[in-house]
CSV table of C-alpha atoms in Angstrom, one decimal:
chain,number,residue,atom,x,y,z
A,1,MET,CA,40.2,-34.2,-16.1
A,2,ILE,CA,41.2,-30.6,-16.3
A,3,GLU,CA,40.3,-28.5,-13.2
A,4,ARG,CA,39.5,-24.9,-13.6
A,5,ASP,CA,39.4,-22.2,-11.1
A,6,PRO,CA,35.8,-21.0,-10.7
A,7,THR,CA,35.3,-17.6,-12.6
A,8,PRO,CA,34.2,-15.0,-10.2
A,9,ILE,CA,30.8,-13.6,-10.7
A,10,PRO,CA,30.9,-9.9,-11.1
A,11,ALA,CA,28.9,-7.9,-8.5
A,12,ARG,CA,25.9,-6.3,-9.7
A,13,ARG,CA,25.0,-4.0,-6.8
A,14,SER,CA,25.7,-0.8,-8.8
A,15,LEU,CA,23.5,-2.1,-11.7
A,16,GLY,CA,20.6,-3.1,-9.3
A,17,ALA,CA,20.9,0.2,-7.5
A,18,GLY,CA,20.7,2.0,-10.9
A,19,ARG,CA,17.7,0.2,-12.0
A,20,ARG,CA,15.9,1.0,-8.7
A,21,TRP,CA,16.6,4.6,-9.1
A,22,LEU,CA,15.5,4.4,-12.8
A,23,ILE,CA,12.2,2.7,-11.7
A,24,ALA,CA,11.6,5.2,-8.9
A,25,GLY,CA,12.4,8.1,-11.4
A,26,LEU,CA,10.0,6.8,-13.9
A,27,ALA,CA,7.4,6.4,-11.2
A,28,VAL,CA,7.7,9.9,-10.0
A,29,LEU,CA,7.6,11.1,-13.6
A,30,ALA,CA,4.4,9.3,-14.2
A,31,VAL,CA,2.8,10.6,-11.1
A,32,LEU,CA,3.9,14.2,-12.2
A,33,VAL,CA,2.5,13.8,-15.7
A,34,LEU,CA,-0.9,12.6,-14.3
A,35,SER,CA,-1.0,15.3,-11.8
A,36,LEU,CA,-0.4,18.0,-14.5
A,37,ARG,CA,-2.9,16.5,-16.6
A,38,GLY,CA,-5.5,16.6,-14.0
A,39,LEU,CA,-4.5,20.2,-13.1
A,40,SER,CA,-4.8,21.4,-16.6
A,41,THR,CA,-8.2,19.7,-16.9
A,42,PHE,CA,-9.1,21.4,-13.6
A,43,TRP,CA,-8.0,24.8,-14.8
A,44,THR,CA,-9.5,24.4,-18.3
A,45,ASP,CA,-12.9,23.6,-16.8
A,46,TYR,CA,-12.6,26.8,-14.6
A,47,LEU,CA,-11.7,29.1,-17.6
A,48,TRP,CA,-14.7,27.7,-19.5
A,49,PHE,CA,-17.2,28.3,-16.7
A,50,ASP,CA,-15.8,31.7,-16.1
A,51,SER,CA,-15.9,32.6,-19.8
A,52,VAL,CA,-19.7,32.0,-20.0
A,53,GLY,CA,-20.3,33.8,-16.7
A,54,PHE,CA,-20.9,30.9,-14.5
A,55,GLY,CA,-17.6,30.9,-12.5
A,56,SER,CA,-19.7,30.6,-9.3
A,57,VAL,CA,-21.3,27.4,-10.4
A,58,TRP,CA,-17.8,25.9,-10.9
A,59,THR,CA,-16.8,27.2,-7.6
A,60,THR,CA,-19.9,25.7,-5.8
A,61,LEU,CA,-19.4,22.3,-7.7
A,62,ILE,CA,-15.6,22.0,-6.5
A,63,SER,CA,-16.3,23.3,-3.0
A,64,THR,CA,-19.2,20.9,-2.5
A,65,ARG,CA,-17.1,17.9,-3.7
A,66,VAL,CA,-14.3,18.9,-1.3
A,67,LEU,CA,-16.6,19.4,1.7
A,68,LEU,CA,-18.4,16.1,1.1
A,69,VAL,CA,-15.1,14.2,0.9
A,70,LEU,CA,-13.6,15.8,4.0
A,71,VAL,CA,-16.7,15.2,6.1
A,72,ALA,CA,-17.1,11.6,4.9
A,73,THR,CA,-13.4,10.9,5.4
A,74,VAL,CA,-13.4,12.2,9.0
A,75,VAL,CA,-16.7,10.4,9.8
A,76,ALA,CA,-15.3,7.2,8.4
A,77,ALA,CA,-11.8,7.3,10.0
A,78,ALA,CA,-13.4,8.3,13.3
A,79,ILE,CA,-15.7,5.2,13.2
A,80,LEU,CA,-12.9,2.8,12.0
A,81,PHE,CA,-10.5,4.2,14.8
A,82,GLY,CA,-13.1,3.7,17.4
A,83,ASN,CA,-13.8,0.1,16.4
A,84,LEU,CA,-10.1,-0.7,16.3
A,85,VAL,CA,-9.8,0.7,19.9
A,86,LEU,CA,-12.8,-1.4,20.9
A,87,ALA,CA,-11.4,-4.5,19.2
A,88,ASP,CA,-8.2,-4.2,21.2
A,89,ARG,CA,-9.9,-3.9,24.4
A,90,LEU,CA,-12.3,-6.9,23.7
A,91,SER,CA,-9.6,-9.2,22.3
A,92,PRO,CA,-7.6,-11.3,24.7
A,93,LYS,CA,-4.1,-10.3,23.2
A,94,THR,CA,-3.1,-13.8,23.4
A,95,ALA,CA,-4.4,-17.1,22.0
A,96,ALA,CA,-7.7,-17.4,23.7
A,97,PHE,CA,-7.5,-21.2,23.5
A,98,SER,CA,-4.0,-22.8,24.3
A,99,GLY,CA,-2.5,-25.2,22.2
A,100,SER,CA,-3.5,-23.6,19.0
A,101,PRO,CA,-1.3,-23.5,15.8
A,102,ASP,CA,-2.0,-19.7,15.7
A,103,GLU,CA,-0.2,-18.8,19.0
A,104,GLU,CA,3.1,-18.1,17.4
A,105,LEU,CA,1.6,-15.9,14.8
A,106,ILE,CA,-0.4,-14.1,17.5
A,107,GLU,CA,2.7,-13.4,19.7
A,108,ARG,CA,4.8,-12.2,16.9
A,109,PHE,CA,2.0,-9.8,15.8
A,110,GLN,CA,1.7,-8.4,19.4
A,111,GLU,CA,5.3,-8.0,19.7
A,112,PHE,CA,5.4,-5.8,16.6
A,113,VAL,CA,2.2,-3.9,17.2
A,114,ARG,CA,2.4,-3.0,21.0
A,115,PRO,CA,5.1,-0.3,20.8
A,116,ARG,CA,3.5,1.5,17.9
A,117,ILE,CA,-0.2,0.7,18.4
A,118,THR,CA,-1.5,4.3,18.2
A,119,TRP,CA,0.3,5.1,15.1
A,120,LEU,CA,-0.9,2.0,13.4
A,121,ARG,CA,-4.6,2.6,14.4
A,122,LEU,CA,-4.3,6.1,13.0
A,123,ALA,CA,-2.8,5.0,9.9
A,124,VAL,CA,-5.3,2.2,9.2
A,125,ALA,CA,-8.3,4.3,10.0
A,126,GLY,CA,-6.9,7.4,7.9
A,127,PHE,CA,-6.1,5.1,4.9
A,128,PHE,CA,-9.4,3.3,4.7
A,129,GLY,CA,-11.3,6.4,5.8
A,130,LEU,CA,-9.9,8.4,2.8
A,131,LEU,CA,-10.7,5.5,0.4
A,132,ILE,CA,-14.3,5.4,1.7
A,133,GLY,CA,-14.7,9.1,2.0
A,134,LEU,CA,-13.5,9.8,-1.7
A,135,GLY,CA,-16.7,8.1,-2.9
A,136,ALA,CA,-18.8,10.9,-1.2
A,137,GLY,CA,-17.5,13.4,-4.0
A,138,ALA,CA,-20.0,11.9,-6.4
A,139,TRP,CA,-23.0,12.9,-4.3
A,140,TRP,CA,-22.5,16.6,-5.0
A,141,GLU,CA,-25.6,17.0,-7.3
A,142,ASP,CA,-27.8,15.0,-4.9
A,143,TRP,CA,-26.6,17.0,-2.0
A,144,LEU,CA,-27.1,20.3,-3.6
A,145,LEU,CA,-30.7,19.2,-4.5
A,146,PHE,CA,-31.3,18.0,-0.9
A,147,ILE,CA,-30.4,21.2,0.8
A,148,ASN,CA,-32.3,23.3,-1.9
A,149,ALA,CA,-35.3,21.2,-1.9
A,150,GLU,CA,-38.7,22.8,-2.7
A,151,SER,CA,-42.2,21.5,-2.6
A,152,PHE,CA,-44.1,20.7,-5.8
A,153,GLY,CA,-47.5,21.2,-4.1
A,154,VAL,CA,-48.6,17.7,-5.3
A,155,VAL,CA,-48.6,14.5,-3.4
A,156,ASP,CA,-48.5,11.0,-4.8
A,157,PRO,CA,-51.5,8.8,-4.5
A,158,VAL,CA,-50.0,5.8,-2.7
A,159,PHE,CA,-47.7,7.2,0.1
A,160,GLY,CA,-49.0,10.7,0.2
A,161,GLN,CA,-45.5,12.2,-0.2
A,162,ASP,CA,-44.9,15.4,-2.0
A,163,ILE,CA,-43.5,14.9,-5.5
A,164,GLY,CA,-40.4,17.0,-4.4
A,165,THR,CA,-39.5,14.3,-2.0
A,166,TYR,CA,-38.7,11.9,-4.8
A,167,VAL,CA,-36.8,14.5,-6.7
A,168,PHE,CA,-34.8,16.3,-3.8
A,169,GLN,CA,-34.5,14.0,-0.9
A,170,ILE,CA,-34.7,10.2,-1.8
A,171,PRO,CA,-31.7,10.3,-4.1
A,172,PHE,CA,-29.6,11.7,-1.3
A,173,TYR,CA,-30.9,9.2,1.2
A,174,ARG,CA,-30.0,6.3,-1.1
A,175,ASP,CA,-26.5,7.7,-1.3
A,176,LEU,CA,-26.1,8.0,2.4
A,177,PHE,CA,-27.4,4.6,3.4
A,178,ALA,CA,-25.4,2.9,0.6
A,179,TRP,CA,-22.2,4.7,1.8
A,180,GLY,CA,-23.0,3.7,5.4
A,181,PHE,CA,-23.4,0.0,4.4
A,182,GLN,CA,-20.1,0.2,2.6
A,183,LEU,CA,-18.5,1.7,5.7
A,184,VAL,CA,-19.9,-0.7,8.2
A,185,LEU,CA,-19.0,-3.7,5.8
A,186,ILE,CA,-15.3,-2.6,5.5
A,187,THR,CA,-15.2,-1.9,9.3
A,188,THR,CA,-16.5,-5.5,10.0
A,189,LEU,CA,-13.9,-7.1,7.7
A,190,ILE,CA,-10.9,-5.0,9.3
A,191,VAL,CA,-12.3,-5.7,12.7
A,192,ALA,CA,-12.6,-9.4,12.2
A,193,ALA,CA,-9.0,-9.5,10.8
A,194,LEU,CA,-7.8,-7.6,13.9
A,195,HIS,CA,-9.6,-9.9,16.3
A,196,TYR,CA,-7.9,-12.9,14.6
A,197,LEU,CA,-4.5,-11.3,15.0
A,198,ASN,CA,-5.3,-10.4,18.6
A,199,GLY,CA,-6.2,-14.1,19.3
A,200,GLY,CA,-9.9,-13.7,19.5
A,201,ILE,CA,-10.7,-15.7,16.5
A,202,LEU,CA,-8.8,-19.0,15.9
A,203,ILE,CA,-9.1,-21.0,12.7
A,204,GLN,CA,-7.5,-24.2,14.0
A,205,THR,CA,-8.1,-25.2,17.6
A,206,ARG,CA,-8.3,-28.4,19.5
A,207,SER,CA,-11.3,-27.3,21.4
A,208,GLY,CA,-14.7,-26.7,20.0
A,209,GLN,CA,-14.8,-22.9,20.8
A,210,ARG,CA,-13.2,-20.7,18.0
A,211,ILE,CA,-14.4,-17.1,18.9
A,212,HIS,CA,-13.9,-15.3,22.1
A,213,SER,CA,-17.1,-14.2,23.8
A,214,GLY,CA,-16.2,-10.5,23.6
A,215,VAL,CA,-15.5,-10.8,19.9
A,216,LYS,CA,-18.8,-12.5,19.3
A,217,VAL,CA,-20.6,-9.4,20.8
A,218,HIS,CA,-18.6,-6.9,18.7
A,219,LEU,CA,-19.0,-8.7,15.5
A,220,SER,CA,-22.8,-9.4,16.2
A,221,VAL,CA,-23.4,-5.6,16.7
A,222,LEU,CA,-21.7,-4.8,13.4
A,223,LEU,CA,-23.5,-7.4,11.6
A,224,ALA,CA,-26.9,-6.2,13.0
A,225,VAL,CA,-26.1,-2.6,11.9
A,226,LEU,CA,-25.5,-4.1,8.4
A,227,ALA,CA,-28.9,-5.8,8.5
A,228,LEU,CA,-30.5,-2.7,9.6
A,229,LEU,CA,-29.0,-0.5,6.9
A,230,LYS,CA,-30.0,-3.2,4.3
A,231,ALA,CA,-33.5,-3.1,5.6
A,232,VAL,CA,-33.6,0.7,5.3
A,233,ALA,CA,-32.4,0.3,1.6
A,234,TYR,CA,-35.3,-2.1,1.0
A,235,TRP,CA,-37.6,0.4,2.5
A,236,LEU,CA,-36.4,3.0,0.2
A,237,ASP,CA,-36.8,0.7,-2.8
A,238,ARG,CA,-40.6,1.1,-2.6
A,239,PHE,CA,-40.3,4.9,-3.2
A,240,ASP,CA,-38.0,4.3,-6.2
A,241,LEU,CA,-40.4,1.7,-7.5
A,242,LEU,CA,-43.4,4.2,-7.4
A,243,TYR,CA,-41.1,7.0,-8.9
């Protein structure tokens, strides 16, 4: 049997690094192209509105969208941040029930989080707050109608509301409560995940108890707010039905 020396496999570090740089470059180029396309559309719209003498309309539209997104983002981030702080205070920070298979995961999470807890809270609250806040930009028309509401001088025969209420106010109320429901729902999911990683919720435990008492109160309040917002949405449905 003929023995052969193993052929050394050439190193591919340089090729791998080249590919990474190529992918990064293509990603940056794609983002740049999309950004330029968006800016060109943005500028073209402005030129069209300005050419027909309605530049102020375009300015109002853009400024209203930006204002709504900023306010919604700040409110959402503040609510998320407050709930993250509250979750950390209510959670036991260790496995609430000893002997659980989740103990090791909880300990590792706490070791990673404790030195940088404030920055992580800000990052999570800011990221999800921005995602939720971006949706508020679509309310611009309902918001402008709401703040410039006028009375029609005629009331409906069922609820006795001025017709202007259905045109100027109800649409914005619908937007607001739908957004609030989305915000509280996402907050509940994030808080539940944090409680689990803090040891307040255990999926596998030898005892019958799986949720820490403080965690139960926190999640119960959030779920109650969800139910209340849904009830308000049902209450608004009657006006939509009549309209």
